[in-house]
Every structure is written in structure tokens, then in C-alpha cells.
Short mmCIF file of N, CA, C and O in Angstrom, two decimals:
data_model
loop_
_atom_site.label_atom_id
_atom_site.label_comp_id
_atom_site.label_asym_id
_atom_site.label_seq_id
_atom_site.Cartn_x
_atom_site.Cartn_y
_atom_site.Cartn_z
N MET A 1 -56.92 -24.75 -41.58
CA MET A 1 -55.86 -25.49 -40.92
C MET A 1 -54.93 -24.53 -40.19
O MET A 1 -54.61 -24.75 -39.04
N MET A 2 -54.51 -23.48 -40.84
CA MET A 2 -53.62 -22.50 -40.25
C MET A 2 -54.34 -21.71 -39.15
O MET A 2 -53.73 -21.35 -38.15
N THR A 3 -55.64 -21.46 -39.31
CA THR A 3 -56.42 -20.72 -38.32
C THR A 3 -56.50 -21.50 -37.02
O THR A 3 -56.37 -20.92 -35.93
N ALA A 4 -56.69 -22.81 -37.09
CA ALA A 4 -56.76 -23.65 -35.90
C ALA A 4 -55.42 -23.63 -35.16
O ALA A 4 -55.38 -23.57 -33.92
N TYR A 5 -54.33 -23.66 -35.89
CA TYR A 5 -53.00 -23.61 -35.29
C TYR A 5 -52.79 -22.28 -34.55
O TYR A 5 -52.31 -22.26 -33.42
N ILE A 6 -53.17 -21.19 -35.17
CA ILE A 6 -53.00 -19.87 -34.56
C ILE A 6 -53.88 -19.74 -33.31
O ILE A 6 -53.46 -19.20 -32.30
N LEU A 7 -55.11 -20.27 -33.37
CA LEU A 7 -55.99 -20.22 -32.20
C LEU A 7 -55.40 -21.03 -31.04
O LEU A 7 -55.43 -20.58 -29.88
N LYS A 8 -54.87 -22.22 -31.33
CA LYS A 8 -54.23 -23.03 -30.30
C LYS A 8 -53.03 -22.30 -29.71
O LYS A 8 -52.81 -22.30 -28.50
N LEU A 9 -52.26 -21.67 -30.58
CA LEU A 9 -51.09 -20.94 -30.14
C LEU A 9 -51.48 -19.77 -29.25
O LEU A 9 -50.87 -19.54 -28.19
N LEU A 10 -52.52 -19.04 -29.63
CA LEU A 10 -52.97 -17.90 -28.84
C LEU A 10 -53.53 -18.32 -27.49
O LEU A 10 -53.50 -17.55 -26.53
N LEU A 11 -54.03 -19.55 -27.39
CA LEU A 11 -54.53 -20.04 -26.11
C LEU A 11 -53.42 -20.66 -25.25
O LEU A 11 -53.39 -20.46 -24.03
N MET A 12 -52.52 -21.38 -25.87
CA MET A 12 -51.51 -22.13 -25.13
C MET A 12 -50.37 -21.26 -24.60
O MET A 12 -49.88 -21.51 -23.50
N VAL A 13 -49.93 -20.27 -25.35
CA VAL A 13 -48.80 -19.45 -24.90
C VAL A 13 -49.13 -18.72 -23.60
O VAL A 13 -48.36 -18.79 -22.65
N PRO A 14 -50.27 -18.03 -23.48
CA PRO A 14 -50.59 -17.40 -22.19
C PRO A 14 -50.82 -18.42 -21.07
O PRO A 14 -50.46 -18.17 -19.92
N LEU A 15 -51.36 -19.57 -21.40
CA LEU A 15 -51.58 -20.61 -20.40
C LEU A 15 -50.25 -21.11 -19.84
O LEU A 15 -50.08 -21.21 -18.62
N VAL A 16 -49.31 -21.41 -20.71
CA VAL A 16 -48.00 -21.89 -20.27
C VAL A 16 -47.27 -20.80 -19.49
O VAL A 16 -46.65 -21.05 -18.46
N GLY A 17 -47.34 -19.56 -19.97
CA GLY A 17 -46.72 -18.45 -19.26
C GLY A 17 -47.33 -18.26 -17.87
O GLY A 17 -46.62 -18.02 -16.89
N GLY A 18 -48.65 -18.35 -17.78
CA GLY A 18 -49.32 -18.23 -16.49
C GLY A 18 -48.94 -19.35 -15.53
O GLY A 18 -48.76 -19.13 -14.34
N LEU A 19 -48.83 -20.57 -16.06
CA LEU A 19 -48.42 -21.69 -15.22
C LEU A 19 -46.99 -21.50 -14.72
O LEU A 19 -46.68 -21.79 -13.56
N ALA A 20 -46.10 -21.02 -15.58
CA ALA A 20 -44.71 -20.77 -15.17
C ALA A 20 -44.67 -19.69 -14.09
O ALA A 20 -43.97 -19.82 -13.09
N TYR A 21 -45.40 -18.60 -14.29
CA TYR A 21 -45.44 -17.52 -13.32
C TYR A 21 -46.00 -18.03 -11.98
O TYR A 21 -45.48 -17.73 -10.92
N GLY A 22 -47.08 -18.79 -12.04
CA GLY A 22 -47.68 -19.34 -10.82
C GLY A 22 -46.75 -20.28 -10.09
O GLY A 22 -46.67 -20.27 -8.86
N ALA A 23 -46.00 -21.09 -10.83
CA ALA A 23 -45.06 -22.01 -10.20
C ALA A 23 -43.93 -21.25 -9.51
O ALA A 23 -43.53 -21.60 -8.39
N LEU A 24 -43.42 -20.21 -10.15
CA LEU A 24 -42.37 -19.40 -9.53
C LEU A 24 -42.89 -18.66 -8.30
O LEU A 24 -42.20 -18.58 -7.28
N TRP A 25 -44.10 -18.13 -8.37
CA TRP A 25 -44.68 -17.45 -7.23
C TRP A 25 -44.86 -18.42 -6.06
O TRP A 25 -44.53 -18.10 -4.93
N MET A 26 -45.37 -19.62 -6.35
CA MET A 26 -45.59 -20.61 -5.32
C MET A 26 -44.26 -21.07 -4.71
O MET A 26 -44.14 -21.26 -3.51
N TRP A 27 -43.22 -21.22 -5.54
CA TRP A 27 -41.92 -21.64 -5.06
C TRP A 27 -41.36 -20.61 -4.08
O TRP A 27 -40.79 -20.96 -3.05
N ARG A 28 -41.54 -19.33 -4.38
CA ARG A 28 -41.09 -18.27 -3.47
C ARG A 28 -41.84 -18.31 -2.15
O ARG A 28 -41.25 -18.07 -1.10
N LYS A 29 -43.13 -18.61 -2.18
CA LYS A 29 -43.92 -18.66 -0.95
C LYS A 29 -43.58 -19.88 -0.10
O LYS A 29 -43.58 -19.82 1.12
N VAL A 30 -43.28 -21.00 -0.75
CA VAL A 30 -42.98 -22.23 -0.03
C VAL A 30 -41.56 -22.22 0.51
O VAL A 30 -41.28 -22.83 1.52
N GLN A 31 -40.64 -21.53 -0.15
CA GLN A 31 -39.24 -21.47 0.24
C GLN A 31 -38.89 -20.10 0.80
O GLN A 31 -38.15 -19.35 0.18
N PRO A 32 -39.38 -19.73 1.98
CA PRO A 32 -39.11 -18.38 2.48
C PRO A 32 -37.65 -18.15 2.83
O PRO A 32 -37.18 -17.03 2.81
N GLY A 33 -36.90 -19.19 3.15
CA GLY A 33 -35.50 -19.02 3.49
C GLY A 33 -34.63 -18.68 2.29
O GLY A 33 -33.50 -18.23 2.45
N MET A 34 -35.15 -18.86 1.08
CA MET A 34 -34.37 -18.57 -0.11
C MET A 34 -34.35 -17.09 -0.44
O MET A 34 -33.46 -16.62 -1.14
N ALA A 35 -35.32 -16.33 0.03
CA ALA A 35 -35.35 -14.90 -0.28
C ALA A 35 -34.25 -14.18 0.49
O ALA A 35 -33.97 -14.50 1.63
N ILE A 36 -33.63 -13.22 -0.15
CA ILE A 36 -32.49 -12.51 0.44
C ILE A 36 -32.99 -11.57 1.54
O ILE A 36 -33.91 -10.79 1.34
N GLY A 37 -32.35 -11.64 2.69
CA GLY A 37 -32.62 -10.71 3.77
C GLY A 37 -33.93 -10.91 4.50
O GLY A 37 -34.38 -10.01 5.18
N GLN A 38 -34.54 -12.07 4.41
CA GLN A 38 -35.82 -12.25 5.10
C GLN A 38 -35.66 -12.54 6.58
O GLN A 38 -36.44 -12.08 7.38
N ARG A 39 -34.63 -13.31 6.95
CA ARG A 39 -34.42 -13.60 8.36
C ARG A 39 -32.94 -13.82 8.63
O ARG A 39 -32.19 -14.20 7.74
N ALA A 40 -32.56 -13.59 9.86
CA ALA A 40 -31.17 -13.80 10.25
C ALA A 40 -30.93 -15.28 10.46
O ALA A 40 -31.74 -15.98 11.06
N ARG A 41 -29.81 -15.76 9.99
CA ARG A 41 -29.45 -17.17 10.14
C ARG A 41 -28.51 -17.34 11.32
O ARG A 41 -27.63 -16.52 11.55
N MET A 42 -28.67 -18.44 12.05
CA MET A 42 -27.78 -18.75 13.15
C MET A 42 -26.49 -19.40 12.67
O MET A 42 -25.47 -19.32 13.32
N VAL A 43 -26.56 -20.06 11.52
CA VAL A 43 -25.40 -20.74 10.95
C VAL A 43 -25.06 -20.05 9.64
O VAL A 43 -25.93 -19.79 8.82
N LYS A 44 -23.76 -19.75 9.45
CA LYS A 44 -23.33 -19.07 8.23
C LYS A 44 -22.07 -19.74 7.70
O LYS A 44 -21.13 -20.00 8.46
N ILE A 45 -22.05 -20.05 6.41
CA ILE A 45 -20.85 -20.61 5.80
C ILE A 45 -19.93 -19.45 5.45
O ILE A 45 -20.27 -18.60 4.64
N VAL A 46 -18.77 -19.40 6.08
CA VAL A 46 -17.82 -18.33 5.87
C VAL A 46 -17.03 -18.57 4.60
O VAL A 46 -16.85 -17.67 3.78
N ASP A 47 -16.55 -19.80 4.40
CA ASP A 47 -15.76 -20.14 3.22
C ASP A 47 -15.83 -21.64 3.00
O ASP A 47 -16.04 -22.40 3.94
N ALA A 48 -15.67 -22.06 1.76
CA ALA A 48 -15.67 -23.48 1.43
C ALA A 48 -14.70 -23.71 0.28
O ALA A 48 -14.63 -22.91 -0.65
N VAL A 49 -13.95 -24.81 0.38
CA VAL A 49 -12.95 -25.15 -0.63
C VAL A 49 -13.17 -26.60 -1.05
O VAL A 49 -13.25 -27.48 -0.21
N PRO A 50 -13.25 -26.86 -2.37
CA PRO A 50 -13.39 -28.26 -2.81
C PRO A 50 -12.09 -29.03 -2.56
O PRO A 50 -11.00 -28.51 -2.76
N MET A 51 -12.23 -30.24 -2.07
CA MET A 51 -11.09 -31.12 -1.82
C MET A 51 -11.34 -32.44 -2.53
O MET A 51 -11.98 -33.33 -2.01
N GLY A 52 -10.90 -32.55 -3.76
CA GLY A 52 -11.11 -33.76 -4.53
C GLY A 52 -12.45 -33.74 -5.23
O GLY A 52 -13.10 -32.70 -5.35
N ALA A 53 -12.86 -34.91 -5.69
CA ALA A 53 -14.08 -35.01 -6.49
C ALA A 53 -15.36 -34.84 -5.67
O ALA A 53 -16.30 -34.20 -6.12
N ILE A 54 -15.39 -35.39 -4.46
CA ILE A 54 -16.64 -35.34 -3.69
C ILE A 54 -16.49 -34.70 -2.33
O ILE A 54 -17.45 -34.56 -1.59
N GLY A 55 -15.29 -34.27 -1.96
CA GLY A 55 -15.05 -33.71 -0.64
C GLY A 55 -15.01 -32.19 -0.67
O GLY A 55 -14.82 -31.56 -1.71
N ARG A 56 -15.19 -31.60 0.50
CA ARG A 56 -15.16 -30.15 0.63
C ARG A 56 -14.71 -29.82 2.05
O ARG A 56 -15.05 -30.51 3.00
N LEU A 57 -13.95 -28.75 2.17
CA LEU A 57 -13.53 -28.23 3.46
C LEU A 57 -14.24 -26.91 3.64
O LEU A 57 -14.21 -26.06 2.76
N ALA A 58 -14.92 -26.71 4.78
CA ALA A 58 -15.72 -25.51 4.97
C ALA A 58 -15.49 -24.92 6.36
O ALA A 58 -15.26 -25.64 7.32
N VAL A 59 -15.56 -23.60 6.43
CA VAL A 59 -15.54 -22.88 7.70
C VAL A 59 -16.97 -22.39 7.93
O VAL A 59 -17.53 -21.67 7.12
N VAL A 60 -17.53 -22.81 9.05
CA VAL A 60 -18.91 -22.48 9.40
C VAL A 60 -18.89 -21.63 10.66
O VAL A 60 -18.21 -21.98 11.64
N GLU A 61 -19.63 -20.53 10.66
CA GLU A 61 -19.73 -19.69 11.85
C GLU A 61 -21.02 -20.04 12.58
O GLU A 61 -22.10 -20.04 12.00
N PHE A 62 -20.87 -20.35 13.87
CA PHE A 62 -22.03 -20.70 14.69
C PHE A 62 -21.75 -20.32 16.13
O PHE A 62 -20.69 -20.65 16.67
N SER A 63 -22.66 -19.61 16.75
CA SER A 63 -22.59 -19.26 18.16
C SER A 63 -21.27 -18.57 18.52
O SER A 63 -20.64 -18.89 19.52
N GLY A 64 -20.82 -17.65 17.68
CA GLY A 64 -19.61 -16.89 17.94
C GLY A 64 -18.32 -17.65 17.73
O GLY A 64 -17.26 -17.23 18.17
N LYS A 65 -18.39 -18.79 17.06
CA LYS A 65 -17.19 -19.60 16.82
C LYS A 65 -17.09 -19.93 15.34
O LYS A 65 -18.09 -19.98 14.63
N HIS A 66 -15.88 -20.16 14.88
CA HIS A 66 -15.64 -20.69 13.54
C HIS A 66 -15.33 -22.17 13.68
O HIS A 66 -14.46 -22.56 14.46
N LEU A 67 -16.05 -22.98 12.93
CA LEU A 67 -15.84 -24.42 12.95
C LEU A 67 -15.32 -24.85 11.59
O LEU A 67 -15.92 -24.53 10.57
N LEU A 68 -14.19 -25.57 11.56
CA LEU A 68 -13.65 -26.12 10.32
C LEU A 68 -14.18 -27.53 10.19
O LEU A 68 -13.95 -28.38 11.06
N VAL A 69 -14.94 -27.81 9.14
CA VAL A 69 -15.54 -29.12 8.95
C VAL A 69 -15.13 -29.71 7.61
O VAL A 69 -14.94 -28.99 6.63
N ALA A 70 -15.00 -31.01 7.59
CA ALA A 70 -14.75 -31.76 6.36
C ALA A 70 -16.07 -32.39 5.94
O ALA A 70 -16.73 -33.05 6.74
N ILE A 71 -16.44 -32.17 4.69
CA ILE A 71 -17.72 -32.67 4.18
C ILE A 71 -17.42 -33.64 3.05
O ILE A 71 -16.72 -33.31 2.10
N SER A 72 -17.95 -34.84 3.16
CA SER A 72 -17.83 -35.83 2.08
C SER A 72 -19.22 -36.37 1.79
O SER A 72 -20.21 -35.91 2.35
N ARG A 73 -19.30 -37.37 0.94
CA ARG A 73 -20.59 -37.83 0.45
C ARG A 73 -21.60 -38.17 1.55
O ARG A 73 -22.73 -37.72 1.52
N GLY A 74 -21.22 -38.90 2.54
CA GLY A 74 -22.18 -39.28 3.57
C GLY A 74 -21.76 -38.87 4.96
O GLY A 74 -22.24 -39.42 5.95
N ARG A 75 -20.87 -37.89 5.07
CA ARG A 75 -20.30 -37.61 6.38
C ARG A 75 -19.88 -36.14 6.51
O ARG A 75 -19.38 -35.55 5.57
N ILE A 76 -20.06 -35.58 7.70
CA ILE A 76 -19.55 -34.26 8.04
C ILE A 76 -18.79 -34.43 9.35
O ILE A 76 -19.32 -34.95 10.33
N GLU A 77 -17.53 -33.99 9.34
CA GLU A 77 -16.66 -34.20 10.50
C GLU A 77 -16.03 -32.89 10.94
O GLU A 77 -15.49 -32.15 10.12
N LEU A 78 -16.10 -32.60 12.24
CA LEU A 78 -15.48 -31.42 12.80
C LEU A 78 -13.98 -31.63 12.87
O LEU A 78 -13.50 -32.61 13.44
N ILE A 79 -13.21 -30.71 12.30
CA ILE A 79 -11.75 -30.82 12.31
C ILE A 79 -11.15 -29.90 13.37
O ILE A 79 -10.29 -30.30 14.13
N ALA A 80 -11.61 -28.64 13.40
CA ALA A 80 -11.05 -27.69 14.37
C ALA A 80 -12.11 -26.65 14.71
O ALA A 80 -13.08 -26.47 13.99
N GLU A 81 -11.85 -25.95 15.83
CA GLU A 81 -12.78 -24.93 16.32
C GLU A 81 -11.96 -23.74 16.78
O GLU A 81 -10.92 -23.90 17.41
N GLY A 82 -12.43 -22.54 16.44
CA GLY A 82 -11.70 -21.34 16.85
C GLY A 82 -12.64 -20.18 17.05
O GLY A 82 -13.82 -20.24 16.71
N ALA A 83 -12.12 -19.08 17.59
CA ALA A 83 -12.92 -17.88 17.82
C ALA A 83 -13.28 -17.23 16.50
O ALA A 83 -12.51 -17.25 15.55
N ALA A 84 -14.46 -16.64 16.42
CA ALA A 84 -14.92 -16.02 15.18
C ALA A 84 -14.38 -14.61 14.99
O ALA A 84 -14.56 -14.02 13.96
N ALA A 85 -13.71 -14.07 16.01
CA ALA A 85 -13.19 -12.71 15.90
C ALA A 85 -12.11 -12.65 14.83
O ALA A 85 -11.28 -13.54 14.74
N PRO A 86 -12.09 -11.60 14.00
CA PRO A 86 -11.04 -11.50 12.99
C PRO A 86 -9.69 -11.33 13.66
O PRO A 86 -9.55 -10.62 14.65
N GLY A 87 -8.69 -12.03 13.14
CA GLY A 87 -7.36 -11.97 13.69
C GLY A 87 -7.09 -13.03 14.75
O GLY A 87 -6.02 -13.08 15.32
N ALA A 88 -8.09 -13.86 15.03
CA ALA A 88 -7.87 -14.94 16.00
C ALA A 88 -7.07 -16.04 15.34
O ALA A 88 -7.55 -16.78 14.51
N ALA A 89 -5.79 -16.15 15.71
CA ALA A 89 -4.89 -17.08 15.04
C ALA A 89 -4.90 -18.44 15.68
O ALA A 89 -4.59 -19.44 15.04
N GLU A 90 -5.22 -18.53 16.98
CA GLU A 90 -5.17 -19.81 17.64
C GLU A 90 -6.41 -20.64 17.32
O GLU A 90 -7.53 -20.15 17.34
N VAL A 91 -6.17 -21.89 16.99
CA VAL A 91 -7.25 -22.82 16.69
C VAL A 91 -7.04 -24.05 17.53
O VAL A 91 -5.96 -24.64 17.54
N SER A 92 -8.05 -24.46 18.28
CA SER A 92 -7.94 -25.68 19.07
C SER A 92 -8.56 -26.83 18.30
O SER A 92 -9.59 -26.68 17.66
N HIS A 93 -7.93 -27.97 18.36
CA HIS A 93 -8.44 -29.13 17.63
C HIS A 93 -9.56 -29.78 18.40
O HIS A 93 -9.44 -30.03 19.59
N GLY A 94 -10.67 -30.06 17.67
CA GLY A 94 -11.82 -30.71 18.28
C GLY A 94 -11.87 -32.16 17.87
O GLY A 94 -11.20 -32.58 16.95
N GLY A 95 -12.69 -32.96 18.52
CA GLY A 95 -12.71 -34.35 18.16
C GLY A 95 -14.01 -34.99 18.21
O GLY A 95 -15.00 -34.93 18.58
#
């Protein structure tokens, strides 16, 4: 009885470990954007602040500009747009 348990254990532990390793390897291959430093992104989140339970305020850098967006459950809204250069204090309101 104990021998059968040990044999099952010796077979199942490497099998489960191999399946876990294979799943992680496959996940890395299928999700190339998740690997660090693989490609340059055109859109970058500069900063994000939670606003309430489901809302968030985020600064997104795109095409040399900083965009201030409000993010809620089913909606993303542009609030303001400004230059991405550090020290750019002027922000024009977008609509």
C-alpha cells in the first residue's frame, strides 16, 4: 500500500512540475510584450493616482505629449494635454 503511494508520488511530482514549467514557458512566448526591455513602447504611463473606489487619474506620454486622462469602469476621458518636456508648466485643456 505504501509502495504504491510512493510510486504515484514519484511519477506525479515531476509531471506536475514539468507541466508548470511548460505553462510558464508558453506564457512567456505568447506574451512577448510582458518581457522587460523587449521592445520600445509608443505609449507610456508616467503616473497614476487612484480616485475613489473605481476611478483613476493617469498621465500618459504619447507622441511627445503628456495626456491627463480620467479612467473609470467603462470610460476613459481626456482631461488635459501638455508638453512632455520636464518643467513644462502650461497645460491646455482638451475636450
